[in-house]
XYZ file of N, CA and C in Angstrom:
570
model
N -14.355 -3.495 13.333
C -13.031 -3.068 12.931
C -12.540 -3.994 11.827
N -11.971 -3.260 10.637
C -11.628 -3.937 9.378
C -10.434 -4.836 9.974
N -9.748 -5.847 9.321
C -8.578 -6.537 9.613
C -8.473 -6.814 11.295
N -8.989 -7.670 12.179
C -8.848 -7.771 13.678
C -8.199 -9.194 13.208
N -8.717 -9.962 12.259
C -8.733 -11.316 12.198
C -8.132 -11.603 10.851
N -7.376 -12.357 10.197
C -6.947 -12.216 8.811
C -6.377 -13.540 9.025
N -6.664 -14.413 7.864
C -6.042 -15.723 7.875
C -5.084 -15.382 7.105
N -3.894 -15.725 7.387
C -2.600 -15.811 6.600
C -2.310 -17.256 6.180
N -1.886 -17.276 4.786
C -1.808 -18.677 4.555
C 0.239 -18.270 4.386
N 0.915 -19.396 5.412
C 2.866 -19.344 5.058
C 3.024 -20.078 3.845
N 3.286 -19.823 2.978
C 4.387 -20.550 1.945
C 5.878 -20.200 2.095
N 6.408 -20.404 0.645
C 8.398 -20.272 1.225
C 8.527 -19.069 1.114
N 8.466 -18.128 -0.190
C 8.670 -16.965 -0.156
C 7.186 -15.925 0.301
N 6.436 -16.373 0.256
C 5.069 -15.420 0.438
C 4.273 -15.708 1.498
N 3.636 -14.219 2.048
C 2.500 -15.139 2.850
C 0.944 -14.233 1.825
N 0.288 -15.482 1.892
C -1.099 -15.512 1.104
C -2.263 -14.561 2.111
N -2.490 -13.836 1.436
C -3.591 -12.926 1.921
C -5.095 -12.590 1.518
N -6.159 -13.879 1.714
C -6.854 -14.419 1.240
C -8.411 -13.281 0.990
N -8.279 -12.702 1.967
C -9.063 -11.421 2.060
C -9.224 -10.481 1.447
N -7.907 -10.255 0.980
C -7.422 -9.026 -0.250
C -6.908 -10.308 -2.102
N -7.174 -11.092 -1.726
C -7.000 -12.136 -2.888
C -5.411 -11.837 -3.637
N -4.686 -11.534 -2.688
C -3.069 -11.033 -2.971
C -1.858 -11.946 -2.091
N -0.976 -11.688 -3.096
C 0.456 -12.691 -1.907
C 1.253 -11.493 -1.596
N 2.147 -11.390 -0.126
C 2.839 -10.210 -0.204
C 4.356 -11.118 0.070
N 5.083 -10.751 -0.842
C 6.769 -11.208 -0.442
C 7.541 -11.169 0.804
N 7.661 -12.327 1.376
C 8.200 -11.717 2.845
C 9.378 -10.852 3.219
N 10.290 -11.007 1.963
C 11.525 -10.335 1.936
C 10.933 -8.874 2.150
N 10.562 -8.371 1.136
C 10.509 -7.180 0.505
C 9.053 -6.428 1.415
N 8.112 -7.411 1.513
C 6.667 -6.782 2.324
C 5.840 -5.942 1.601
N 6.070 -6.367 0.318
C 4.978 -5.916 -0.559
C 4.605 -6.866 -1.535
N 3.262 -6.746 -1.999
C 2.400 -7.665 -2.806
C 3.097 -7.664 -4.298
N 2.902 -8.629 -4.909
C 3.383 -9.098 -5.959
C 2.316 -9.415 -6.969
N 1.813 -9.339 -7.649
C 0.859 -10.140 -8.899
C 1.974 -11.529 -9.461
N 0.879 -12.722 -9.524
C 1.473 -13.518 -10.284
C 1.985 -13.550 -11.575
N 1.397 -12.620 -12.106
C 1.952 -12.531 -13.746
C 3.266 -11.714 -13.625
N 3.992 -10.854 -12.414
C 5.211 -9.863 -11.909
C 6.127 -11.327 -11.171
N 5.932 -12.221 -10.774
C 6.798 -13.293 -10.162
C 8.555 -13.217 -10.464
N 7.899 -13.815 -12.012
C 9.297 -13.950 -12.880
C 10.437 -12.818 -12.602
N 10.071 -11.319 -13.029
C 10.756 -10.492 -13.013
C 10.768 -10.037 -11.532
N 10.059 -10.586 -10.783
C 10.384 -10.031 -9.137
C 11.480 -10.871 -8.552
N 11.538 -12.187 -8.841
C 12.532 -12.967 -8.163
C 14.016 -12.954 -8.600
N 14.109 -12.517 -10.043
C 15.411 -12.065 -10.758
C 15.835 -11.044 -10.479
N 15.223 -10.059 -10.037
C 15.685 -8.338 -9.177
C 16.392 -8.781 -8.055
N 16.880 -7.842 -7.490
C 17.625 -7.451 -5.970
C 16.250 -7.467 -5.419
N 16.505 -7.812 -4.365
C 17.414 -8.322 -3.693
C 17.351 -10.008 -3.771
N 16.472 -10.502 -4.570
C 16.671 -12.246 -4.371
C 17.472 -12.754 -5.444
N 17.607 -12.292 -6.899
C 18.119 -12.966 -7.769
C 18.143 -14.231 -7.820
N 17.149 -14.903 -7.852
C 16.626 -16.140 -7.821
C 16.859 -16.675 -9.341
N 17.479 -17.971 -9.545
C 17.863 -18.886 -10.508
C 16.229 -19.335 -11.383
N 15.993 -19.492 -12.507
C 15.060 -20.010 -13.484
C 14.392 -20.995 -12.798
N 14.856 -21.797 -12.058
C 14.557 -22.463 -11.905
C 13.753 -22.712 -10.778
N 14.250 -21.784 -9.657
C 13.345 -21.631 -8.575
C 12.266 -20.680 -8.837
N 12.905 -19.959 -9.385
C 11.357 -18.883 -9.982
C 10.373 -19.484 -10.603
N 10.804 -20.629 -11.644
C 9.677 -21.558 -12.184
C 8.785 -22.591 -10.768
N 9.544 -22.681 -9.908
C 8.658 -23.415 -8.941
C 7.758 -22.678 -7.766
N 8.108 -21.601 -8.059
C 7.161 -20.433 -7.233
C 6.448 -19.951 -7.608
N 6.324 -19.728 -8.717
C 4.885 -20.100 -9.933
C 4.376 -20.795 -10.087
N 4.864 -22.063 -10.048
C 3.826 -23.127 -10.197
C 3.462 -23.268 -8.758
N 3.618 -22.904 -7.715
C 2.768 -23.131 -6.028
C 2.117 -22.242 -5.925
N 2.343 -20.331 -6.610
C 1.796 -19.618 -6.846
C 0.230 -20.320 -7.343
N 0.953 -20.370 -8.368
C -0.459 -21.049 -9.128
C -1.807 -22.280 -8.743
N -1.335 -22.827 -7.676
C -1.999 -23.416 -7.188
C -3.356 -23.002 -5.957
N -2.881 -21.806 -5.773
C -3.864 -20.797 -4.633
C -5.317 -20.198 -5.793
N -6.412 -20.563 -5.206
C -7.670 -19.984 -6.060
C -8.051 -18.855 -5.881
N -8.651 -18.326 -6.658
C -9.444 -16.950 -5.956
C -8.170 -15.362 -6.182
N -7.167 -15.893 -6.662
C -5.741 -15.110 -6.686
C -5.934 -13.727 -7.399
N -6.043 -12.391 -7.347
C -5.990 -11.891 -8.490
C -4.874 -12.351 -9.527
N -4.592 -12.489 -10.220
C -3.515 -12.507 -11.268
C -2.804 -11.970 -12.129
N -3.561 -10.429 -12.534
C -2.847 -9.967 -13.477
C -3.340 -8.402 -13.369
N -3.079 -7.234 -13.908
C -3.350 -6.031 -14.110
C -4.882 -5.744 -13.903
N -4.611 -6.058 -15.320
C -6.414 -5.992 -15.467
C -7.392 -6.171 -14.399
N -7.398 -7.465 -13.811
C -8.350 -7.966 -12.758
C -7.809 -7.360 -11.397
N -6.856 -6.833 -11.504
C -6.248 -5.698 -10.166
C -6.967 -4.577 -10.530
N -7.015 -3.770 -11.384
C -7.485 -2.514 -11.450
C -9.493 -2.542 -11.398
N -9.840 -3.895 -11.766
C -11.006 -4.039 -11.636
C -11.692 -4.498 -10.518
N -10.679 -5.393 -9.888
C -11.435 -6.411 -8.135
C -10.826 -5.678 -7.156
N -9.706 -5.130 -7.199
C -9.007 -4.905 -5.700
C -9.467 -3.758 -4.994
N -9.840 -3.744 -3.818
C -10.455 -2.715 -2.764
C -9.706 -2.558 -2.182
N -9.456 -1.391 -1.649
C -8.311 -0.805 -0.577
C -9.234 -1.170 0.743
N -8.389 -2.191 1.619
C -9.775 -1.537 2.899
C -9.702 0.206 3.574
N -11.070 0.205 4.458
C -11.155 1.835 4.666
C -10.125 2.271 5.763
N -10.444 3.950 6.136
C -9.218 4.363 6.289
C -9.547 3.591 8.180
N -10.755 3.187 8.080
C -10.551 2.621 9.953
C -9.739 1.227 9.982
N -9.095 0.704 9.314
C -8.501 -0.506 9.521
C -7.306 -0.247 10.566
N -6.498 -1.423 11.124
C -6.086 -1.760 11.318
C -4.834 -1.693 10.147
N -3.041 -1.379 10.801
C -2.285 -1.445 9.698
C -2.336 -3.460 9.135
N -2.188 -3.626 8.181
C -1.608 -4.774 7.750
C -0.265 -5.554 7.970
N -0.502 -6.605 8.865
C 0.959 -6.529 9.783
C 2.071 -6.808 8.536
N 1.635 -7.902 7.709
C 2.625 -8.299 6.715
C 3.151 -7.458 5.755
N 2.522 -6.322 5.456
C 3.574 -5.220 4.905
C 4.258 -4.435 5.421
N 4.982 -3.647 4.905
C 5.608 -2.829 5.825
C 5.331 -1.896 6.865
N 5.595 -1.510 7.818
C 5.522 -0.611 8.404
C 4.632 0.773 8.003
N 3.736 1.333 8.436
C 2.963 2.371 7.978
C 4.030 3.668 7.982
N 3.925 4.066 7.373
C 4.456 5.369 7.715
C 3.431 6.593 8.546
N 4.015 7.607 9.014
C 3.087 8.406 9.948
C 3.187 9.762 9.317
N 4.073 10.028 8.371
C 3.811 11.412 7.813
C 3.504 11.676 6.371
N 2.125 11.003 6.226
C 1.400 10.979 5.373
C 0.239 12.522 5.324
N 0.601 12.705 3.850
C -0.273 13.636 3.603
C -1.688 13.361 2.715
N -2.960 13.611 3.204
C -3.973 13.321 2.532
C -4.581 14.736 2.024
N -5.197 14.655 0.761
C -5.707 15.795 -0.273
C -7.308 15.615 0.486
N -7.521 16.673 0.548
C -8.928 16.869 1.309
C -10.077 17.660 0.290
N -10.161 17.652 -0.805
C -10.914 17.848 -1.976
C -11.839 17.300 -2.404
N -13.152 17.815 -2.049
C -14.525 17.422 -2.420
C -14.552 17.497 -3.706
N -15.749 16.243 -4.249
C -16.028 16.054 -5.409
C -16.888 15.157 -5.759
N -18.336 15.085 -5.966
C -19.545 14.859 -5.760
C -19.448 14.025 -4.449
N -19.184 14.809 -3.335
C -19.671 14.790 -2.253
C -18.768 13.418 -1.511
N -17.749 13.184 -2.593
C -16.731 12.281 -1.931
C -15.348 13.408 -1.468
N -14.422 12.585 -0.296
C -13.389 13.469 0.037
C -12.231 12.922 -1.517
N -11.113 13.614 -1.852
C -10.310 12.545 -2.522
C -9.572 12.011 -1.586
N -9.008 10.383 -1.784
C -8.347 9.030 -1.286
C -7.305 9.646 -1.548
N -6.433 10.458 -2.322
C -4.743 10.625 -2.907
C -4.373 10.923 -1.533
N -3.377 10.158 -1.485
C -2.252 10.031 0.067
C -1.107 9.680 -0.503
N 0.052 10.986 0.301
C 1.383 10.867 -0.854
C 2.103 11.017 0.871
N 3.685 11.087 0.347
C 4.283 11.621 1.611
C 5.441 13.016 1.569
N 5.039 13.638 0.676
C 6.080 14.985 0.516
C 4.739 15.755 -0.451
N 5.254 16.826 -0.098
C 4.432 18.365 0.060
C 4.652 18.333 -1.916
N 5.655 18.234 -1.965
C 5.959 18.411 -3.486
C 5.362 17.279 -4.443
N 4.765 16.269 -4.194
C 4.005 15.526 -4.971
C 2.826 15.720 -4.465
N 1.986 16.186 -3.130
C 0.877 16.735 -3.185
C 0.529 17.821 -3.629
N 1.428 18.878 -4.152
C 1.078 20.106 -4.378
C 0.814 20.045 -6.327
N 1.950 19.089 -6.553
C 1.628 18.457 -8.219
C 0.451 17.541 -8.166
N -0.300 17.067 -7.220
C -1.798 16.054 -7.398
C -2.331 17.415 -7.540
N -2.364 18.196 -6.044
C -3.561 19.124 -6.448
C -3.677 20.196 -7.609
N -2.242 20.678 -7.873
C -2.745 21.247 -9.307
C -3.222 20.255 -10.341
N -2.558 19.339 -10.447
C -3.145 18.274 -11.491
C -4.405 18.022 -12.003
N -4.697 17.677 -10.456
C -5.952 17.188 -10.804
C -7.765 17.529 -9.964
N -7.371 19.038 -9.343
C -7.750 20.274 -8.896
C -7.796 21.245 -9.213
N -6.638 21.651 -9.933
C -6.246 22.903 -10.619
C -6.016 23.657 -9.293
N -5.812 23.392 -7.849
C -5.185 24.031 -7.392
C -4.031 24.680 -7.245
N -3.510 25.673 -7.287
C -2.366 26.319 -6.933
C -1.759 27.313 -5.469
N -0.722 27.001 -4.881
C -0.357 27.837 -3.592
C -0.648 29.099 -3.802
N -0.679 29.840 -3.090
C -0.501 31.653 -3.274
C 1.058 31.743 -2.737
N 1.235 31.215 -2.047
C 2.875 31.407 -1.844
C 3.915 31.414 -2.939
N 4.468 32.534 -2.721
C 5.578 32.889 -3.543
C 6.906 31.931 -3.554
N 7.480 31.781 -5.084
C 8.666 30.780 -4.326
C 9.716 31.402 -2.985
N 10.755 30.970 -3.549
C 11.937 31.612 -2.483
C 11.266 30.824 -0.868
N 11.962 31.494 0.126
C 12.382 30.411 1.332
C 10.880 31.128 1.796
N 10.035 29.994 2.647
C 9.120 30.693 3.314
C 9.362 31.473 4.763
N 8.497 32.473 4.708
C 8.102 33.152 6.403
C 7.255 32.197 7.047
N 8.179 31.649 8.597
C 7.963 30.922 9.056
C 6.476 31.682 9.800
N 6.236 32.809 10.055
C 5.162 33.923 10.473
C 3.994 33.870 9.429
N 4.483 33.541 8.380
C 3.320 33.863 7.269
C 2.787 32.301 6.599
N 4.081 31.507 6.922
C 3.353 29.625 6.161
C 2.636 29.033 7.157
N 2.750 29.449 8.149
C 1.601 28.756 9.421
C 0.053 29.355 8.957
N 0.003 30.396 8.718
C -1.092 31.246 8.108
C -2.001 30.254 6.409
N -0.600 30.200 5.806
C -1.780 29.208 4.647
C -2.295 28.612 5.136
N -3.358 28.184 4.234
C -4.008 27.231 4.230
C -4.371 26.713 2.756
N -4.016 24.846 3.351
C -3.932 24.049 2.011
C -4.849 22.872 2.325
N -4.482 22.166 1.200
C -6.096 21.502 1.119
C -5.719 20.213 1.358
N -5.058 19.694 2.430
C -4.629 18.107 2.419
C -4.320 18.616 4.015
N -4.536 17.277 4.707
C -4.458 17.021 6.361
C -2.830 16.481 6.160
N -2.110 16.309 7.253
C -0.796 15.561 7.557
C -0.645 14.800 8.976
N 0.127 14.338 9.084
C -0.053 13.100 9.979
C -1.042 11.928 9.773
N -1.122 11.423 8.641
C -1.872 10.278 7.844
C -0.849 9.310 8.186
N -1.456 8.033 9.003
C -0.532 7.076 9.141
C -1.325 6.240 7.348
N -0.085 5.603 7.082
C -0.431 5.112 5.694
C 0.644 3.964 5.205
N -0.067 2.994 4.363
C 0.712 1.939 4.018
C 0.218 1.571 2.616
N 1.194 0.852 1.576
C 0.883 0.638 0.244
C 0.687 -1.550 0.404
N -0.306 -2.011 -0.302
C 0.438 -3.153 -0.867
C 1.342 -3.237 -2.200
N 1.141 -2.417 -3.058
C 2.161 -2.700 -3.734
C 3.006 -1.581 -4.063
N 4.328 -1.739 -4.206
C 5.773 -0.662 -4.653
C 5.551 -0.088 -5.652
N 4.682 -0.368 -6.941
C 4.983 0.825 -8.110
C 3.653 -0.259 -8.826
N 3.312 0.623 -10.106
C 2.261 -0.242 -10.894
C 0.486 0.447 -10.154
N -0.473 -0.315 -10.711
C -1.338 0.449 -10.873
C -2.269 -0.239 -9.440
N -2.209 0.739 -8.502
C -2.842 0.397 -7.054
C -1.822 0.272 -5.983
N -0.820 1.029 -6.533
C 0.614 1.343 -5.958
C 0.395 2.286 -4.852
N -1.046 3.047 -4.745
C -1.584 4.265 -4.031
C -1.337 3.819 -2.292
N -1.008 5.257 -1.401
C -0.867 4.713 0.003
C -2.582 4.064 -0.078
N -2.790 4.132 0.926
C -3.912 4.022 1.789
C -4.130 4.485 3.533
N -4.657 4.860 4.244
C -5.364 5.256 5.673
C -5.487 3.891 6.457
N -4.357 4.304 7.166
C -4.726 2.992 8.225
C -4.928 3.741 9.665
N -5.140 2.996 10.663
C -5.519 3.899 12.178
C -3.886 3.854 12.390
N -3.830 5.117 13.461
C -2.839 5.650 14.025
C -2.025 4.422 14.869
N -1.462 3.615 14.968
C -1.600 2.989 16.034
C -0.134 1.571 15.224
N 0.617 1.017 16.082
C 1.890 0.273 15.196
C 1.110 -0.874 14.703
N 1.485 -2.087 13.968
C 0.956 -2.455 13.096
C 0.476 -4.433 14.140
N -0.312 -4.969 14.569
C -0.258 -5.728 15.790
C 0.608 -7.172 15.269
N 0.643 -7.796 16.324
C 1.993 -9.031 15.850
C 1.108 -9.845 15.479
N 2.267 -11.080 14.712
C 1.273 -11.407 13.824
C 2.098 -12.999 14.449
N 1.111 -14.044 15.123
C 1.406 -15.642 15.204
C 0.832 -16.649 15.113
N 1.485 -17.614 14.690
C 1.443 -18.977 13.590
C 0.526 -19.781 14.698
N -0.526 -19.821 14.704
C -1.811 -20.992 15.127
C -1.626 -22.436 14.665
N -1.810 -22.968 16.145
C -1.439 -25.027 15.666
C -1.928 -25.111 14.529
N -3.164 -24.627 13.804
C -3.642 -24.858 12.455
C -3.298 -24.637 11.704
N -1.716 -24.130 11.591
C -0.769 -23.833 10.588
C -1.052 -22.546 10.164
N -2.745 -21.763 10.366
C -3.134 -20.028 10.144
C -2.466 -19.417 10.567
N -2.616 -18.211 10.689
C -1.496 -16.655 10.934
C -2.974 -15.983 11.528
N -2.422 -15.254 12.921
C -3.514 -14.995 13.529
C -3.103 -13.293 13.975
N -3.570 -12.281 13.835
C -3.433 -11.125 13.824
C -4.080 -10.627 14.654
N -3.348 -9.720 16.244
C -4.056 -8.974 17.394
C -2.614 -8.050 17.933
């Protein structure tokens, strides 16, 4: 089972997530890139002074192995698979997740959204699928009858809020397990 065990490293504002080579904000419970710091700590909800933002960068900066920037996000970062375990330090999974179920050399597609109306714009997008349903209000007799090309009830969680790997992900059905601070100062996850 993916994630049973996960060393968490505590700092002040972040906890370090050495596995996924990412920090996630404890406020907020989503991952941050170091090169996003600056403009994350000046937003709502922290509005953090120059000055503390300059020192959370520089402790930032002291962790190895970090992704750091776009680029090396869109190139190193792996989603783990959909059997994991949720990730306790982000938020909460959500449970009414919709996944696109569209073969394509013999892979399913990963796109996991949570409203019908941004899955129905993936799959025309980038499927060229389209409903047969007519607009106007549906027959509750006749929409049980479609059939569409994405499962629902996808429990699902993002590490990051917007930007590129912003995508949910598939976690197991199940709440997300507690997460406590080991004499060794680690973060121990069951």
């Amino acid at each position: 089972m993916y994630c049973t065990y996960v060393q968490y490293i505590n700092m002040d504002q972040f906890i370090h997530l050495p596995e996924f080579r990412i920090i996630v904000c404890k406020k907020c419970q989503y991952a941050v890139l170091p090169s996003h710091i600056d403009a994350h700590f000046a937003a709502k909800p922290h509005k953090l002074d120059k000055d503390e933002r300059q020192r959370i960068i520089e402790e930032v900066a002291e962790i190895n192995e970090l992704i750091g920037n776009e680029e090396t996000l869109r190139s190193e970062f792996v989603f783990p698979p959909p059997t994991s375990t949720p990730v306790a330090v982000l938020v909460k999974p959500k449970k009414n997740g919709l996944q696109c179920t569209f073969r394509s050399a013999g892979q399913t597609c990963q796109y996991i959204c949570c409203t019908v109306e941004r899955m129905r714009k993936h799959c025309w997008e980038e499927h060229q699928w389209k409903s047969k349903r007519k607009g106007g209000r549906p027959n509750r007799a006749r929409s049980e009858d479609q059939q569409v090309p994405w499962r629902t009830g996808v429990h699902c969680q993002r590490f990051f809020i917007h930007g590129y790997k912003s995508g949910y992900f598939e976690v197991q059905k199940r709440e997300a397990p507690t997460v406590t601070r080991q004499p060794s100062g680690n973060w121990k996850q069951h």
